[in-house]
mmCIF file of C-alpha atoms in Angstrom:
data_model
loop_
_atom_site.group_PDB
_atom_site.id
_atom_site.type_symbol
_atom_site.label_atom_id
_atom_site.label_comp_id
_atom_site.label_asym_id
_atom_site.label_seq_id
_atom_site.Cartn_x
_atom_site.Cartn_y
_atom_site.Cartn_z
ATOM 1 C CA MET K 1 49.495 -72.503 -40.230
ATOM 2 C CA SER K 2 52.495 -71.011 -38.117
ATOM 3 C CA SER K 3 52.920 -71.927 -34.452
ATOM 4 C CA LEU K 4 52.382 -68.410 -33.301
ATOM 5 C CA LEU K 5 49.278 -67.660 -35.477
ATOM 6 C CA LEU K 6 47.712 -70.958 -34.438
ATOM 7 C CA ASP K 7 48.192 -70.042 -30.766
ATOM 8 C CA GLU K 8 46.911 -66.527 -31.151
ATOM 9 C CA ILE K 9 43.971 -67.915 -33.089
ATOM 10 C CA ALA K 10 42.952 -70.360 -30.041
ATOM 11 C CA LEU K 11 43.526 -67.619 -27.908
ATOM 12 C CA ALA K 12 41.343 -64.972 -29.978
ATOM 13 C CA THR K 13 38.593 -67.845 -30.272
ATOM 14 C CA ALA K 14 38.443 -68.263 -26.495
ATOM 15 C CA ARG K 15 37.916 -64.718 -26.012
ATOM 16 C CA LEU K 16 35.254 -64.746 -28.731
ATOM 17 C CA ALA K 17 33.473 -67.686 -27.232
ATOM 18 C CA GLU K 18 33.608 -66.265 -23.548
ATOM 19 C CA ALA K 19 31.949 -62.860 -25.094
ATOM 20 C CA GLY K 20 29.112 -64.850 -26.632
ATOM 21 C CA VAL K 21 30.133 -64.967 -30.349
ATOM 22 C CA ASP K 22 28.351 -67.111 -32.247
ATOM 23 C CA SER K 23 30.881 -68.624 -34.360
ATOM 24 C CA PRO K 24 34.141 -67.989 -32.445
ATOM 25 C CA ARG K 25 36.695 -70.203 -34.214
ATOM 26 C CA ALA K 26 35.544 -69.178 -37.912
ATOM 27 C CA ASP K 27 35.472 -65.303 -36.915
ATOM 28 C CA ALA K 28 38.979 -65.594 -35.417
ATOM 29 C CA GLU K 29 40.317 -67.305 -38.209
ATOM 30 C CA LEU K 30 38.462 -64.453 -40.824
ATOM 31 C CA ILE K 31 39.841 -61.753 -38.858
ATOM 32 C CA ALA K 32 43.255 -63.454 -38.893
ATOM 33 C CA ALA K 33 43.180 -63.596 -42.971
ATOM 34 C CA HIS K 34 41.940 -59.948 -42.901
ATOM 35 C CA VAL K 35 44.409 -58.534 -41.237
ATOM 36 C CA HIS K 36 47.336 -60.696 -42.737
ATOM 37 C CA ASN K 37 45.568 -60.115 -46.427
ATOM 38 C CA VAL K 38 45.451 -63.713 -47.004
ATOM 39 C CA LYS K 39 42.392 -66.023 -47.774
ATOM 40 C CA ARG K 40 41.509 -68.062 -44.844
ATOM 41 C CA GLY K 41 42.527 -71.338 -46.158
ATOM 42 C CA GLU K 42 46.181 -69.385 -46.778
ATOM 43 C CA LEU K 43 46.596 -68.673 -42.932
ATOM 44 C CA HIS K 44 49.245 -71.563 -42.756
ATOM 45 C CA THR K 45 51.410 -69.357 -44.987
ATOM 46 C CA VAL K 46 51.896 -66.585 -42.731
ATOM 47 C CA PRO K 47 55.596 -67.052 -40.706
ATOM 48 C CA ASP K 48 55.728 -66.198 -37.362
ATOM 49 C CA ALA K 49 57.774 -63.098 -38.240
ATOM 50 C CA GLU K 50 54.941 -61.787 -39.996
ATOM 51 C CA PHE K 51 52.333 -62.008 -37.376
ATOM 52 C CA ASP K 52 50.476 -58.687 -37.230
ATOM 53 C CA ALA K 53 49.657 -57.682 -33.692
ATOM 54 C CA ARG K 54 46.716 -55.523 -34.951
ATOM 55 C CA TYR K 55 44.962 -58.648 -35.114
ATOM 56 C CA TRP K 56 44.173 -58.163 -31.440
ATOM 57 C CA GLU K 57 42.639 -54.902 -32.181
ATOM 58 C CA GLY K 58 40.066 -56.462 -34.702
ATOM 59 C CA ILE K 59 39.336 -59.237 -31.863
ATOM 60 C CA ALA K 60 38.669 -56.754 -29.246
ATOM 61 C CA ARG K 61 36.417 -55.156 -31.579
ATOM 62 C CA ARG K 62 34.668 -58.421 -32.236
ATOM 63 C CA ALA K 63 34.358 -59.467 -28.465
ATOM 64 C CA ASN K 64 32.669 -56.045 -28.258
ATOM 65 C CA ARG K 65 30.088 -57.702 -30.579
ATOM 66 C CA GLU K 66 31.026 -55.445 -33.460
ATOM 67 C CA PRO K 67 29.958 -57.205 -36.951
ATOM 68 C CA LEU K 68 32.521 -59.032 -38.331
ATOM 69 C CA GLN K 69 31.658 -57.574 -41.836
ATOM 70 C CA HIS K 70 32.083 -54.143 -40.309
ATOM 71 C CA ILE K 71 35.827 -55.149 -39.316
ATOM 72 C CA THR K 72 36.707 -56.743 -42.614
ATOM 73 C CA GLY K 73 34.714 -54.301 -44.320
ATOM 74 C CA GLN K 74 33.277 -56.871 -46.535
ATOM 75 C CA ALA K 75 30.122 -59.203 -47.009
ATOM 76 C CA PHE K 76 29.719 -62.393 -48.731
ATOM 77 C CA PHE K 77 26.197 -62.816 -50.770
ATOM 78 C CA ARG K 78 25.740 -65.653 -53.204
ATOM 79 C CA TYR K 79 28.415 -64.958 -55.879
ATOM 80 C CA LEU K 80 29.062 -61.392 -54.807
ATOM 81 C CA GLU K 81 31.727 -59.853 -52.294
ATOM 82 C CA LEU K 82 29.958 -56.452 -51.117
ATOM 83 C CA ASP K 83 31.559 -53.479 -49.222
ATOM 84 C CA VAL K 84 29.669 -53.021 -46.107
ATOM 85 C CA GLY K 85 30.289 -50.629 -43.162
ATOM 86 C CA PRO K 86 28.397 -48.469 -40.702
ATOM 87 C CA GLY K 87 25.075 -47.010 -41.980
ATOM 88 C CA VAL K 88 23.968 -50.150 -44.097
ATOM 89 C CA PHE K 89 22.083 -53.489 -43.093
ATOM 90 C CA VAL K 90 24.545 -56.499 -43.800
ATOM 91 C CA PRO K 91 22.982 -58.997 -45.720
ATOM 92 C CA ARG K 92 22.127 -62.546 -44.386
ATOM 93 C CA PRO K 93 22.533 -65.663 -45.693
ATOM 94 C CA GLU K 94 18.878 -66.418 -45.250
ATOM 95 C CA THR K 95 18.087 -63.845 -48.272
ATOM 96 C CA GLU K 96 20.163 -65.771 -50.067
ATOM 97 C CA VAL K 97 17.549 -68.386 -50.345
ATOM 98 C CA MET K 98 14.646 -65.907 -51.408
ATOM 99 C CA THR K 99 17.113 -64.127 -54.020
ATOM 100 C CA GLY K 100 17.578 -67.527 -55.465
ATOM 101 C CA TRP K 101 13.802 -68.174 -55.847
ATOM 102 C CA VAL K 102 13.480 -65.004 -57.373
ATOM 103 C CA ILE K 103 16.372 -65.635 -60.170
ATOM 104 C CA ASP K 104 14.989 -69.288 -61.077
ATOM 105 C CA ARG K 105 11.562 -67.399 -61.689
ATOM 106 C CA LEU K 106 13.027 -64.818 -63.762
ATOM 107 C CA ARG K 107 14.858 -67.350 -66.067
ATOM 108 C CA GLU K 108 11.735 -69.657 -66.471
ATOM 109 C CA MET K 109 10.034 -66.783 -67.671
ATOM 110 C CA ASP K 110 9.293 -66.115 -71.485
ATOM 111 C CA VAL K 111 10.595 -62.517 -71.369
ATOM 112 C CA ALA K 112 13.408 -61.091 -73.460
ATOM 113 C CA SER K 113 14.478 -58.701 -70.992
ATOM 114 C CA PRO K 114 12.835 -59.151 -67.584
ATOM 115 C CA ILE K 115 12.439 -56.110 -65.076
ATOM 116 C CA ALA K 116 12.991 -56.479 -61.809
ATOM 117 C CA VAL K 117 12.465 -54.007 -58.520
ATOM 118 C CA ASP K 118 14.111 -54.470 -55.270
ATOM 119 C CA LEU K 119 12.526 -52.339 -52.584
ATOM 120 C CA GLY K 120 14.856 -51.300 -49.645
ATOM 121 C CA THR K 121 17.993 -52.398 -51.347
ATOM 122 C CA GLY K 122 20.557 -51.581 -48.934
ATOM 123 C CA SER K 123 24.107 -52.853 -49.934
ATOM 124 C CA GLY K 124 22.633 -53.885 -53.165
ATOM 125 C CA ALA K 125 23.093 -57.337 -52.540
ATOM 126 C CA ILE K 126 19.608 -58.685 -54.269
ATOM 127 C CA ALA K 127 19.769 -56.306 -57.271
ATOM 128 C CA LEU K 128 23.489 -57.027 -58.106
ATOM 129 C CA SER K 129 22.848 -60.941 -57.570
ATOM 130 C CA ILE K 130 19.753 -60.728 -59.733
ATOM 131 C CA ALA K 131 21.696 -58.821 -62.898
ATOM 132 C CA GLN K 132 24.801 -61.162 -62.611
ATOM 133 C CA GLU K 133 22.683 -64.401 -62.625
ATOM 134 C CA VAL K 134 19.914 -63.414 -64.811
ATOM 135 C CA PRO K 135 21.205 -62.183 -68.535
ATOM 136 C CA ARG K 136 19.263 -59.103 -69.913
ATOM 137 C CA ALA K 137 17.712 -58.521 -66.958
ATOM 138 C CA THR K 138 16.953 -54.640 -65.845
ATOM 139 C CA VAL K 139 17.093 -54.361 -61.927
ATOM 140 C CA HIS K 140 15.625 -50.867 -60.542
ATOM 141 C CA ALA K 141 17.306 -50.925 -56.627
ATOM 142 C CA VAL K 142 15.294 -48.432 -54.431
ATOM 143 C CA GLU K 143 16.868 -46.889 -51.118
ATOM 144 C CA ALA K 144 15.500 -44.133 -49.138
ATOM 145 C CA ASP K 145 18.532 -43.549 -46.443
ATOM 146 C CA PRO K 146 21.272 -41.792 -48.071
ATOM 147 C CA LEU K 147 24.098 -43.560 -46.023
ATOM 148 C CA ALA K 148 22.491 -47.161 -47.148
ATOM 149 C CA ARG K 149 22.239 -45.685 -50.761
ATOM 150 C CA GLY K 150 26.130 -44.660 -50.732
ATOM 151 C CA TRP K 151 26.990 -48.147 -49.867
ATOM 152 C CA ALA K 152 24.909 -49.302 -52.938
ATOM 153 C CA GLU K 153 26.170 -46.977 -55.056
ATOM 154 C CA ARG K 154 29.489 -48.062 -54.346
ATOM 155 C CA ASN K 155 28.859 -51.675 -54.542
ATOM 156 C CA ILE K 156 26.865 -51.355 -57.926
ATOM 157 C CA THR K 157 30.016 -49.120 -59.507
ATOM 158 C CA GLY K 158 32.209 -51.574 -58.329
ATOM 159 C CA HIS K 159 30.629 -54.634 -59.890
ATOM 160 C CA VAL K 160 30.103 -52.999 -63.207
ATOM 161 C CA ASP K 161 31.364 -54.791 -66.030
ATOM 162 C CA SER K 162 30.501 -55.391 -69.931
ATOM 163 C CA TYR K 163 27.966 -58.030 -68.579
ATOM 164 C CA THR K 164 25.933 -56.028 -66.056
ATOM 165 C CA ALA K 165 26.611 -52.294 -67.360
ATOM 166 C CA GLY K 166 23.811 -50.207 -67.172
ATOM 167 C CA ARG K 167 21.427 -53.197 -65.769
ATOM 168 C CA VAL K 168 21.092 -51.746 -62.024
ATOM 169 C CA LEU K 169 19.670 -48.504 -61.732
ATOM 170 C CA LEU K 170 19.774 -46.932 -58.175
ATOM 171 C CA HIS K 171 16.645 -44.726 -57.227
ATOM 172 C CA ALA K 172 16.203 -42.574 -54.097
ATOM 173 C CA GLY K 173 12.574 -43.180 -52.277
ATOM 174 C CA ASP K 174 10.675 -44.287 -49.382
ATOM 175 C CA PHE K 175 8.550 -47.251 -50.675
ATOM 176 C CA THR K 176 6.434 -47.007 -47.453
ATOM 177 C CA GLY K 177 4.899 -44.183 -49.176
ATOM 178 C CA ASP K 178 2.856 -43.811 -52.880
ATOM 179 C CA LEU K 179 4.410 -45.015 -55.894
ATOM 180 C CA ALA K 180 4.483 -41.498 -56.985
ATOM 181 C CA GLY K 181 7.403 -40.676 -54.437
ATOM 182 C CA LEU K 182 9.557 -43.187 -55.663
ATOM 183 C CA ASP K 183 12.192 -41.584 -57.964
ATOM 184 C CA GLY K 184 11.497 -42.479 -61.404
ATOM 185 C CA LEU K 185 9.377 -45.679 -61.255
ATOM 186 C CA GLU K 186 5.920 -44.323 -61.401
ATOM 187 C CA GLU K 187 6.137 -44.934 -65.201
ATOM 188 C CA LEU K 188 7.284 -48.737 -64.761
ATOM 189 C CA ALA K 189 3.653 -49.340 -63.176
ATOM 190 C CA GLY K 190 2.012 -52.440 -64.752
ATOM 191 C CA THR K 191 5.407 -53.684 -66.378
ATOM 192 C CA VAL K 192 7.161 -55.287 -63.889
ATOM 193 C CA ASP K 193 8.018 -58.845 -63.906
ATOM 194 C CA VAL K 194 9.173 -59.223 -60.044
ATOM 195 C CA VAL K 195 9.294 -57.017 -57.073
ATOM 196 C CA VAL K 196 11.790 -58.136 -54.291
ATOM 197 C CA SER K 197 12.272 -56.975 -51.034
ATOM 198 C CA ASN K 198 14.017 -57.746 -47.579
ATOM 199 C CA PRO K 199 11.978 -54.971 -45.945
ATOM 200 C CA PRO K 200 12.391 -53.989 -41.922
ATOM 201 C CA TYR K 201 10.228 -56.665 -40.147
ATOM 202 C CA ILE K 202 11.082 -56.676 -36.565
ATOM 203 C CA PRO K 203 8.425 -55.382 -34.103
ATOM 204 C CA VAL K 204 9.327 -52.407 -32.313
ATOM 205 C CA GLY K 205 10.543 -53.193 -28.505
ATOM 206 C CA SER K 206 11.738 -56.802 -29.631
ATOM 207 C CA ILE K 207 15.365 -57.882 -28.322
ATOM 208 C CA VAL K 208 17.828 -58.296 -30.750
ATOM 209 C CA PRO K 209 21.759 -59.358 -30.441
ATOM 210 C CA PRO K 210 23.848 -56.425 -30.017
ATOM 211 C CA GLU K 211 25.402 -57.048 -33.702
ATOM 212 C CA VAL K 212 22.073 -56.019 -34.958
ATOM 213 C CA GLY K 213 20.672 -53.701 -32.264
ATOM 214 C CA GLU K 214 23.720 -51.398 -32.073
ATOM 215 C CA TYR K 215 25.109 -51.471 -35.446
ATOM 216 C CA ASP K 216 22.225 -52.163 -38.315
ATOM 217 C CA PRO K 217 20.340 -49.161 -39.297
ATOM 218 C CA PRO K 218 17.367 -48.702 -37.156
ATOM 219 C CA ALA K 219 15.212 -47.932 -40.368
ATOM 220 C CA ALA K 220 16.142 -51.570 -42.116
ATOM 221 C CA LEU K 221 15.093 -53.250 -38.426
ATOM 222 C CA TRP K 222 12.127 -51.843 -36.904
ATOM 223 C CA SER K 223 8.566 -52.128 -38.436
ATOM 224 C CA GLY K 224 5.745 -51.220 -36.140
ATOM 225 C CA GLU K 225 4.263 -52.779 -33.176
ATOM 226 C CA ASP K 226 3.713 -55.997 -35.171
ATOM 227 C CA GLY K 227 6.555 -55.896 -37.490
ATOM 228 C CA MET K 228 4.306 -55.675 -40.418
ATOM 229 C CA THR K 229 4.395 -52.079 -41.585
ATOM 230 C CA ALA K 230 6.908 -52.474 -43.995
ATOM 231 C CA VAL K 231 5.697 -55.660 -45.574
ATOM 232 C CA ARG K 232 2.279 -54.090 -46.369
ATOM 233 C CA ALA K 233 3.714 -51.056 -48.138
ATOM 234 C CA VAL K 234 5.595 -53.683 -50.138
ATOM 235 C CA GLU K 235 2.194 -55.387 -50.847
ATOM 236 C CA ARG K 236 0.790 -51.895 -51.915
ATOM 237 C CA VAL K 237 3.902 -51.043 -54.166
ATOM 238 C CA ALA K 238 4.192 -54.387 -55.841
ATOM 239 C CA ARG K 239 0.311 -54.644 -56.597
ATOM 240 C CA ARG K 240 1.110 -51.203 -58.802
ATOM 241 C CA LEU K 241 4.134 -52.146 -60.290
ATOM 242 C CA LEU K 242 3.575 -55.673 -61.352
ATOM 243 C CA ARG K 243 2.242 -56.908 -64.485
ATOM 244 C CA PRO K 244 -0.334 -59.491 -65.038
ATOM 245 C CA ASP K 245 1.250 -62.855 -63.578
ATOM 246 C CA GLY K 246 4.406 -60.815 -62.130
ATOM 247 C CA PHE K 247 5.681 -62.143 -58.810
ATOM 248 C CA VAL K 248 6.268 -60.460 -55.495
ATOM 249 C CA ALA K 249 8.800 -62.195 -52.746
ATOM 250 C CA VAL K 250 9.198 -60.580 -49.777
ATOM 251 C CA GLU K 251 11.110 -61.827 -46.681
ATOM 252 C CA HIS K 252 9.886 -61.624 -43.305
ATOM 253 C CA GLY K 253 10.509 -63.104 -39.474
ATOM 254 C CA ALA K 254 10.442 -66.749 -38.737
ATOM 255 C CA GLN K 255 7.443 -66.263 -36.504
ATOM 256 C CA GLN K 256 5.722 -64.139 -39.020
ATOM 257 C CA GLY K 257 4.943 -66.799 -41.735
ATOM 258 C CA ALA K 258 1.151 -67.218 -40.970
ATOM 259 C CA GLU K 259 0.272 -63.371 -40.739
ATOM 260 C CA VAL K 260 2.309 -62.166 -44.053
ATOM 261 C CA TYR K 261 0.521 -64.746 -46.159
ATOM 262 C CA TRP K 262 -2.862 -62.944 -45.332
ATOM 263 C CA VAL K 263 -1.133 -59.619 -46.627
ATOM 264 C CA PHE K 264 -1.499 -60.964 -50.181
ATOM 265 C CA PRO K 265 -5.165 -62.091 -50.355
ATOM 266 C CA GLU K 266 -7.321 -62.861 -53.171
ATOM 267 C CA GLU K 267 -9.596 -59.984 -52.928
ATOM 268 C CA SER K 268 -6.681 -57.589 -53.451
ATOM 269 C CA GLY K 269 -5.526 -59.330 -56.601
ATOM 270 C CA TRP K 270 -3.001 -61.754 -55.559
ATOM 271 C CA ARG K 271 -3.020 -65.428 -56.009
ATOM 272 C CA ASP K 272 -0.743 -68.369 -55.755
ATOM 273 C CA THR K 273 0.246 -66.754 -52.284
ATOM 274 C CA ARG K 274 3.362 -69.128 -50.606
ATOM 275 C CA ASN K 275 5.099 -69.528 -47.712
ATOM 276 C CA HIS K 276 8.940 -70.500 -48.184
ATOM 277 C CA LYS K 277 11.236 -72.052 -45.629
ATOM 278 C CA ASP K 278 15.296 -70.654 -45.065
ATOM 279 C CA LEU K 279 17.828 -73.494 -44.922
ATOM 280 C CA ALA K 280 16.990 -74.008 -41.140
ATOM 281 C CA GLY K 281 13.449 -74.963 -42.040
ATOM 282 C CA ARG K 282 12.257 -71.551 -40.702
ATOM 283 C CA ASP K 283 9.350 -69.815 -42.483
ATOM 284 C CA ARG K 284 11.508 -67.127 -44.338
ATOM 285 C CA PHE K 285 9.644 -65.444 -47.217
ATOM 286 C CA VAL K 286 6.244 -64.967 -49.168
ATOM 287 C CA THR K 287 5.768 -65.145 -52.655
ATOM 288 C CA ALA K 288 2.586 -64.223 -54.793
ATOM 289 C CA ARG K 289 1.735 -63.921 -58.174
ATOM 290 C CA SER K 290 -0.509 -60.749 -59.653
ATOM 291 C CA ALA K 291 -3.710 -61.381 -60.886
ATOM 292 C CA GLY K 292 -3.460 -58.419 -62.838
ATOM 293 C CA THR K 293 -6.525 -56.682 -61.003
#
């Protein structure tokens, strides 16, 4: 790394740390890589003469707690590089664990062309990952918010190739209503292999970091006084969509594991309900199998 850029990154790291950024060194380097149009591991190739002073504009934005992904315009999710920005929820690493679980279940199924539904797709991260990693799967991605749906459409279009073409279908609709309100999904009732969702699950009034509260769309965060309103809606829709022995997987907050478990009781037609942990060992998502009732 050039001596000038090394010095600037050190100063930026100190500024971000003082601002309360969780990963100041990594963010300082990633912003430098973005501004100088190189990979993070290639920062050493930037000569002093090519240092771009706009670097400090990006650092100032991050110090004001604007999400790193809004500054770079990109978010990484499993094997994907996604476009993100204002109006769409930035996908988190925790959701990759649940997505991997869903992908594994779909691969294990003795189904020629599996069908998955992603409720509240946001950027399209989950839906695109399933299509990319599960051959022949068709994924119906549902999003109510027009701004978020625009980002999903952009990402779906950007990742279409001969392998994934036509296998991610974007639908406008609010899954918290009835199934008839979901554009084009009523006809799938009783045929879907997996329903997956990272719904809003933060209780109204909770304190969240500035990167979340000031930049993520409110509709992707807040979900009633207990944070469970959207999770219960996912349960209702999944019960209608899934075939017998189909699976549902729903992300939730780290403190909601016990409560979410009981959203999928046997008397409502569920079995094999399980809690799952994220990489930090915290309860992160619940899965259940449809008994077909």
